[in-house]
XYZ file of C-alpha atoms in Angstrom:
73
model
C 169.571 116.891 98.315
C 172.308 119.500 98.515
C 172.439 121.698 95.430
C 175.764 122.780 94.005
C 176.458 126.373 92.963
C 175.637 125.721 89.292
C 172.236 124.242 90.206
C 171.447 127.189 92.492
C 172.404 129.665 89.774
C 170.232 127.778 87.274
C 167.239 128.322 89.588
C 168.090 131.995 90.081
C 168.274 132.615 86.311
C 164.979 130.929 85.379
C 162.597 132.938 83.208
C 158.803 132.737 83.421
C 157.721 129.467 81.808
C 161.050 127.693 82.381
C 161.218 124.198 83.898
C 164.207 122.430 85.426
C 164.637 118.975 86.955
C 167.254 117.852 89.489
C 167.993 114.280 90.559
C 166.048 111.263 89.382
C 167.115 107.968 87.875
C 169.385 109.525 85.253
C 171.382 111.137 88.068
C 171.489 107.893 90.082
C 169.019 109.202 92.689
C 165.659 107.855 93.826
C 164.025 111.266 94.235
C 163.558 113.951 91.599
C 162.785 117.646 92.086
C 160.975 119.659 89.439
C 160.872 123.465 89.415
C 158.596 125.555 87.196
C 158.644 129.352 87.190
C 154.959 130.179 86.896
C 155.103 133.997 87.089
C 157.632 136.685 88.045
C 156.903 136.048 91.726
C 155.768 132.407 91.818
C 157.560 129.080 91.490
C 156.032 125.596 91.622
C 158.409 123.056 93.146
C 157.717 119.356 93.611
C 159.421 116.243 94.918
C 158.771 112.950 93.102
C 159.689 109.313 93.639
C 159.226 107.318 90.447
C 156.056 108.892 89.019
C 154.474 109.699 92.397
C 154.346 113.285 93.638
C 155.414 113.241 97.292
C 155.109 116.966 97.919
C 154.344 120.068 95.870
C 154.302 123.700 96.908
C 154.141 127.176 95.430
C 156.777 129.603 96.718
C 157.626 133.204 95.906
C 161.434 133.305 95.735
C 164.421 131.394 94.446
C 165.771 131.050 97.980
C 162.544 129.309 99.033
C 162.921 126.918 96.074
C 166.504 126.120 97.107
C 165.449 125.627 100.730
C 162.589 123.286 99.701
C 164.993 121.092 97.728
C 167.808 121.085 100.291
C 165.431 120.234 103.181
C 163.975 117.367 101.180
C 160.693 119.362 101.500
Protein backbone atom coordinates (compact mmCIF):
# COMPACT_ATOMS: atom_id res chain seq x y z
CA UNK A 1 0.00 0.00 0.00
CA UNK A 2 1.38 3.39 -0.96
CA UNK A 3 0.53 6.07 1.59
CA UNK A 4 -0.39 9.55 0.45
CA UNK A 5 1.08 12.67 2.06
CA UNK A 6 -1.90 13.16 4.39
CA UNK A 7 -1.60 9.58 5.70
CA UNK A 8 2.15 9.98 6.26
CA UNK A 9 1.61 13.25 8.13
CA UNK A 10 -1.09 11.59 10.26
CA UNK A 11 1.49 9.00 11.36
CA UNK A 12 4.11 11.66 12.05
CA UNK A 13 1.72 13.67 14.26
CA UNK A 14 0.50 10.76 16.41
CA UNK A 15 0.64 11.26 20.18
CA UNK A 16 1.32 8.49 22.69
CA UNK A 17 -1.82 6.36 22.96
CA UNK A 18 -3.14 7.28 19.50
CA UNK A 19 -4.35 4.62 17.05
CA UNK A 20 -4.90 4.93 13.31
CA UNK A 21 -6.12 2.46 10.69
CA UNK A 22 -5.45 2.53 6.93
CA UNK A 23 -7.14 0.38 4.29
CA UNK A 24 -9.64 -2.35 5.05
CA UNK A 25 -13.09 -3.08 3.70
CA UNK A 26 -14.39 0.45 4.19
CA UNK A 27 -11.62 1.69 1.89
CA UNK A 28 -12.28 -1.05 -0.68
CA UNK A 29 -9.08 -2.93 0.21
CA UNK A 30 -8.54 -6.49 1.42
CA UNK A 31 -5.72 -5.63 3.82
CA UNK A 32 -5.82 -3.23 6.76
CA UNK A 33 -2.90 -1.65 8.62
CA UNK A 34 -3.21 -0.57 12.24
CA UNK A 35 -0.71 1.74 13.95
CA UNK A 36 -0.58 2.39 17.69
CA UNK A 37 1.90 4.79 19.29
CA UNK A 38 2.87 2.93 22.44
CA UNK A 39 5.49 5.33 23.86
CA UNK A 40 7.51 8.33 22.67
CA UNK A 41 9.93 5.99 20.89
CA UNK A 42 7.80 2.92 20.10
CA UNK A 43 5.07 2.18 17.58
CA UNK A 44 3.15 -1.07 17.11
CA UNK A 45 2.19 -1.65 13.48
CA UNK A 46 0.23 -4.61 12.14
CA UNK A 47 -1.15 -5.91 8.87
CA UNK A 48 -4.53 -7.68 8.93
CA UNK A 49 -6.68 -9.54 6.43
CA UNK A 50 -10.26 -9.83 7.66
CA UNK A 51 -9.72 -10.43 11.40
CA UNK A 52 -6.43 -12.33 11.01
CA UNK A 53 -3.15 -10.67 11.95
CA UNK A 54 -0.68 -11.42 9.16
CA UNK A 55 2.28 -9.56 10.62
CA UNK A 56 2.94 -7.33 13.62
CA UNK A 57 6.09 -5.51 14.63
CA UNK A 58 7.31 -2.87 17.04
CA UNK A 59 9.39 -0.09 15.48
CA UNK A 60 11.01 3.05 16.86
CA UNK A 61 10.28 5.75 14.26
CA UNK A 62 7.56 7.09 12.02
CA UNK A 63 9.70 6.39 8.95
CA UNK A 64 9.89 2.71 9.94
CA UNK A 65 6.09 2.64 10.28
CA UNK A 66 5.70 4.15 6.81
CA UNK A 67 8.22 1.70 5.35
CA UNK A 68 6.43 -1.28 6.97
CA UNK A 69 3.12 -0.24 5.40
CA UNK A 70 4.51 0.64 1.97
CA UNK A 71 6.49 -2.64 1.71
CA UNK A 72 3.39 -4.61 2.64
CA UNK A 73 5.51 -5.71 5.67
